[in-house]
PDB file of C-alpha atoms in Angstrom:
ATOM      1  CA  MET A  20    -243.687-146.780 234.554  1.00  0.00           C
ATOM      2  CA  ASP A  21    -240.516-148.365 235.056  1.00  0.00           C
ATOM      3  CA  SER A  22    -240.975-150.544 232.035  1.00  0.00           C
ATOM      4  CA  MET A  23    -241.303-147.372 229.967  1.00  0.00           C
ATOM      5  CA  ARG A  24    -238.044-145.791 231.022  1.00  0.00           C
ATOM      6  CA  LEU A  25    -235.911-149.061 230.456  1.00  0.00           C
ATOM      7  CA  PRO A  26    -235.929-148.939 226.610  1.00  0.00           C
ATOM      8  CA  GLN A  27    -235.051-145.256 226.691  1.00  0.00           C
ATOM      9  CA  ALA A  28    -232.203-145.892 229.165  1.00  0.00           C
ATOM     10  CA  ARG A  29    -230.896-148.684 226.884  1.00  0.00           C
ATOM     11  CA  PHE A  30    -230.324-146.286 224.017  1.00  0.00           C
ATOM     12  CA  LEU A  31    -228.645-143.556 226.195  1.00  0.00           C
ATOM     13  CA  PRO A  32    -225.078-144.812 225.474  1.00  0.00           C
ATOM     14  CA  HIS A  33    -225.777-144.844 221.829  1.00  0.00           C
ATOM     15  CA  TRP A  34    -227.047-141.284 221.845  1.00  0.00           C
ATOM     16  CA  ILE A  35    -224.017-140.151 223.831  1.00  0.00           C
ATOM     17  CA  ALA A  36    -221.764-141.761 221.158  1.00  0.00           C
ATOM     18  CA  VAL A  37    -223.732-140.144 218.286  1.00  0.00           C
ATOM     19  CA  LEU A  38    -223.456-136.714 219.818  1.00  0.00           C
ATOM     20  CA  PHE A  39    -219.648-136.955 220.419  1.00  0.00           C
ATOM     21  CA  LEU A  40    -218.740-138.566 217.009  1.00  0.00           C
ATOM     22  CA  PRO A  41    -218.612-135.237 215.180  1.00  0.00           C
ATOM     23  CA  MET A  42    -216.125-133.920 217.712  1.00  0.00           C
ATOM     24  CA  THR A  43    -213.758-136.658 217.284  1.00  0.00           C
ATOM     25  CA  SER A  44    -213.671-136.990 213.443  1.00  0.00           C
ATOM     26  CA  GLY A  45    -210.332-135.584 212.218  1.00  0.00           C
ATOM     27  CA  CYS A  46    -208.634-135.780 215.491  1.00  0.00           C
ATOM     28  CA  GLY A  47    -205.108-136.548 215.735  1.00  0.00           C
ATOM     29  CA  PRO A  48    -202.005-134.904 214.054  1.00  0.00           C
ATOM     30  CA  GLN A  49    -202.086-134.737 210.216  1.00  0.00           C
ATOM     31  CA  GLU A  50    -198.907-135.916 208.694  1.00  0.00           C
ATOM     32  CA  PRO A  51    -196.992-133.465 206.547  1.00  0.00           C
ATOM     33  CA  PRO A  52    -196.989-133.887 202.858  1.00  0.00           C
ATOM     34  CA  LEU A  53    -194.193-135.809 201.046  1.00  0.00           C
ATOM     35  CA  PHE A  54    -192.805-134.743 197.664  1.00  0.00           C
ATOM     36  CA  PRO A  55    -191.233-136.894 194.836  1.00  0.00           C
ATOM     37  CA  VAL A  56    -187.381-137.004 194.835  1.00  0.00           C
ATOM     38  CA  ARG A  57    -185.931-138.602 191.755  1.00  0.00           C
ATOM     39  CA  GLY A  58    -182.562-138.668 190.004  1.00  0.00           C
ATOM     40  CA  LYS A  59    -179.550-140.508 188.883  1.00  0.00           C
ATOM     41  CA  VAL A  60    -176.153-141.462 190.471  1.00  0.00           C
ATOM     42  CA  LEU A  61    -173.058-141.469 188.114  1.00  0.00           C
ATOM     43  CA  PHE A  62    -169.496-142.276 189.092  1.00  0.00           C
ATOM     44  CA  LYS A  63    -166.789-141.488 186.507  1.00  0.00           C
ATOM     45  CA  SER A  64    -169.690-140.592 184.249  1.00  0.00           C
ATOM     46  CA  LYS A  65    -171.214-144.006 184.514  1.00  0.00           C
ATOM     47  CA  PRO A  66    -174.441-145.174 186.053  1.00  0.00           C
ATOM     48  CA  VAL A  67    -174.006-146.660 189.627  1.00  0.00           C
ATOM     49  CA  PRO A  68    -176.420-149.676 189.928  1.00  0.00           C
ATOM     50  CA  LYS A  69    -177.849-150.857 193.337  1.00  0.00           C
ATOM     51  CA  ALA A  70    -176.070-148.048 195.388  1.00  0.00           C
ATOM     52  CA  GLU A  71    -177.653-147.230 198.709  1.00  0.00           C
ATOM     53  CA  MET A  72    -178.638-143.821 199.422  1.00  0.00           C
ATOM     54  CA  VAL A  73    -179.743-142.001 202.813  1.00  0.00           C
ATOM     55  CA  PHE A  74    -181.235-138.456 202.826  1.00  0.00           C
ATOM     56  CA  HIS A  75    -180.187-136.797 206.114  1.00  0.00           C
ATOM     57  CA  PRO A  76    -182.482-133.861 206.929  1.00  0.00           C
ATOM     58  CA  LEU A  77    -180.866-130.522 207.611  1.00  0.00           C
ATOM     59  CA  PHE A  78    -183.986-129.227 209.348  1.00  0.00           C
ATOM     60  CA  ALA A  79    -185.952-129.942 212.385  1.00  0.00           C
ATOM     61  CA  GLY A  80    -188.802-132.346 211.813  1.00  0.00           C
ATOM     62  CA  PRO A  81    -190.223-135.656 212.695  1.00  0.00           C
ATOM     63  CA  GLY A  82    -186.809-137.277 212.134  1.00  0.00           C
ATOM     64  CA  TRP A  83    -187.681-139.306 209.089  1.00  0.00           C
ATOM     65  CA  MET A  84    -184.771-140.288 206.864  1.00  0.00           C
ATOM     66  CA  PRO A  85    -185.671-141.119 203.369  1.00  0.00           C
ATOM     67  CA  VAL A  86    -183.722-143.897 201.625  1.00  0.00           C
ATOM     68  CA  ALA A  87    -183.282-145.118 197.911  1.00  0.00           C
ATOM     69  CA  VAL A  88    -181.539-147.881 196.046  1.00  0.00           C
ATOM     70  CA  THR A  89    -180.580-147.041 192.587  1.00  0.00           C
ATOM     71  CA  ASN A  90    -181.704-149.038 189.521  1.00  0.00           C
ATOM     72  CA  GLU A  91    -179.419-150.703 186.873  1.00  0.00           C
ATOM     73  CA  ASP A  92    -179.372-147.401 184.961  1.00  0.00           C
ATOM     74  CA  GLY A  93    -178.290-145.356 188.208  1.00  0.00           C
ATOM     75  CA  SER A  94    -181.778-143.840 188.682  1.00  0.00           C
ATOM     76  CA  PHE A  95    -183.408-143.678 192.102  1.00  0.00           C
ATOM     77  CA  GLU A  96    -186.746-142.665 193.827  1.00  0.00           C
ATOM     78  CA  ALA A  97    -186.588-141.654 197.377  1.00  0.00           C
ATOM     79  CA  SER A  98    -188.931-143.580 199.856  1.00  0.00           C
ATOM     80  CA  THR A  99    -189.808-142.485 203.337  1.00  0.00           C
ATOM     81  CA  LYS A 100    -192.834-144.641 204.544  1.00  0.00           C
ATOM     82  CA  LYS A 101    -193.563-146.580 201.406  1.00  0.00           C
ATOM     83  CA  PRO A 102    -191.899-147.268 198.222  1.00  0.00           C
ATOM     84  CA  GLY A 103    -191.250-144.096 195.982  1.00  0.00           C
ATOM     85  CA  ASP A 104    -193.339-141.864 198.231  1.00  0.00           C
ATOM     86  CA  GLY A 105    -190.733-139.195 198.295  1.00  0.00           C
ATOM     87  CA  ALA A 106    -189.579-136.968 201.224  1.00  0.00           C
ATOM     88  CA  LEU A 107    -190.572-133.967 203.438  1.00  0.00           C
ATOM     89  CA  ALA A 108    -189.929-130.493 201.987  1.00  0.00           C
ATOM     90  CA  GLY A 109    -186.473-129.240 203.212  1.00  0.00           C
ATOM     91  CA  ARG A 110    -182.722-129.471 202.532  1.00  0.00           C
ATOM     92  CA  TYR A 111    -180.946-132.870 202.874  1.00  0.00           C
ATOM     93  CA  LYS A 112    -177.423-134.173 203.031  1.00  0.00           C
ATOM     94  CA  VAL A 113    -177.099-137.204 200.959  1.00  0.00           C
ATOM     95  CA  THR A 114    -174.888-140.248 201.647  1.00  0.00           C
ATOM     96  CA  ILE A 115    -174.139-143.080 199.169  1.00  0.00           C
ATOM     97  CA  VAL A 116    -172.469-146.264 199.421  1.00  0.00           C
ATOM     98  CA  TRP A 117    -172.001-148.899 196.488  1.00  0.00           C
ATOM     99  CA  HIS A 118    -171.136-152.639 197.171  1.00  0.00           C
ATOM    100  CA  PRO A 119    -171.158-154.151 193.634  1.00  0.00           C
ATOM    101  CA  GLY A 120    -171.487-157.909 193.610  1.00  0.00           C
ATOM    102  CA  ALA A 121    -172.513-158.028 197.361  1.00  0.00           C
ATOM    103  CA  ASN A 122    -175.329-160.325 198.325  1.00  0.00           C
ATOM    104  CA  ASP A 123    -177.766-159.766 201.120  1.00  0.00           C
ATOM    105  CA  ASP A 124    -175.762-161.876 203.629  1.00  0.00           C
ATOM    106  CA  GLU A 125    -172.338-160.269 202.997  1.00  0.00           C
ATOM    107  CA  LYS A 126    -171.432-156.891 202.084  1.00  0.00           C
ATOM    108  CA  GLY A 127    -168.378-156.424 199.991  1.00  0.00           C
ATOM    109  CA  PRO A 128    -166.116-153.231 200.017  1.00  0.00           C
ATOM    110  CA  ASN A 129    -167.581-149.911 199.293  1.00  0.00           C
ATOM    111  CA  PHE A 130    -166.428-148.869 195.695  1.00  0.00           C
ATOM    112  CA  LEU A 131    -167.186-145.025 196.082  1.00  0.00           C
ATOM    113  CA  PRO A 132    -164.843-142.678 197.747  1.00  0.00           C
ATOM    114  CA  PRO A 133    -165.363-142.841 201.501  1.00  0.00           C
ATOM    115  CA  ARG A 134    -166.325-139.217 201.937  1.00  0.00           C
ATOM    116  CA  TYR A 135    -169.735-140.044 200.261  1.00  0.00           C
ATOM    117  CA  SER A 136    -170.600-142.555 202.964  1.00  0.00           C
ATOM    118  CA  ARG A 137    -170.886-140.183 205.881  1.00  0.00           C
ATOM    119  CA  ALA A 138    -173.112-137.138 206.372  1.00  0.00           C
ATOM    120  CA  ALA A 139    -170.353-135.316 208.001  1.00  0.00           C
ATOM    121  CA  THR A 140    -167.987-135.623 204.998  1.00  0.00           C
ATOM    122  CA  SER A 141    -170.430-135.791 201.955  1.00  0.00           C
ATOM    123  CA  ASP A 142    -170.723-132.745 199.937  1.00  0.00           C
ATOM    124  CA  LEU A 143    -173.925-133.983 198.181  1.00  0.00           C
ATOM    125  CA  GLU A 144    -177.207-132.031 199.107  1.00  0.00           C
ATOM    126  CA  ILE A 145    -180.657-131.898 197.698  1.00  0.00           C
ATOM    127  CA  GLU A 146    -183.589-129.358 198.054  1.00  0.00           C
ATOM    128  CA  VAL A 147    -187.033-131.197 198.176  1.00  0.00           C
ATOM    129  CA  GLY A 148    -190.155-129.340 197.971  1.00  0.00           C
ATOM    130  CA  PRO A 149    -193.498-128.766 195.925  1.00  0.00           C
ATOM    131  CA  ALA A 150    -191.489-127.195 192.981  1.00  0.00           C
ATOM    132  CA  PRO A 151    -188.817-129.790 192.837  1.00  0.00           C
ATOM    133  CA  LYS A 152    -185.431-129.201 191.044  1.00  0.00           C
ATOM    134  CA  ASN A 153    -185.812-132.835 190.120  1.00  0.00           C
ATOM    135  CA  PRO A 154    -184.529-135.097 188.664  1.00  0.00           C
ATOM    136  CA  SER A 155    -181.183-134.464 190.293  1.00  0.00           C
ATOM    137  CA  THR A 156    -178.054-135.997 189.044  1.00  0.00           C
ATOM    138  CA  PHE A 157    -175.181-136.750 191.571  1.00  0.00           C
ATOM    139  CA  GLU A 158    -171.892-136.915 189.635  1.00  0.00           C
ATOM    140  CA  LEU A 159    -169.437-138.627 192.127  1.00  0.00           C
ATOM    141  CA  LYS A 160    -165.719-137.959 191.777  1.00  0.00           C
ATOM    142  CA  ASN A 161    -162.617-139.536 193.097  1.00  0.00           C
TER     143      ASN A 161
END
């Protein structure tokens, strides 16, 4: 009789796992959606290539700070977790620095007015959401 119970007992852990599997699927927090953020940066009406941008959230959230680097024509696409994936919905303060001619090892001087390099002094803002007001053009002035 003991030999008859042994095979059933051997499968007991598998049955327990099968019973609990539906309860665990979908567990864990679901990440909020990201929305595309595209635009252009101009300084003195000319494109700003290879400028570095940081989007500082003006709302409570997970604390992600999207970033972007402008292309040769001044265009950009914000990235939060992977290239071009966008940003969480909400309002952001935008900071921009531009070091033309700098290489990866050494940064040259910032060629943009200093106020654009700090969130406390930048007047650049963008609203991100499902109905974007994109692309946004940031016209930087002296």
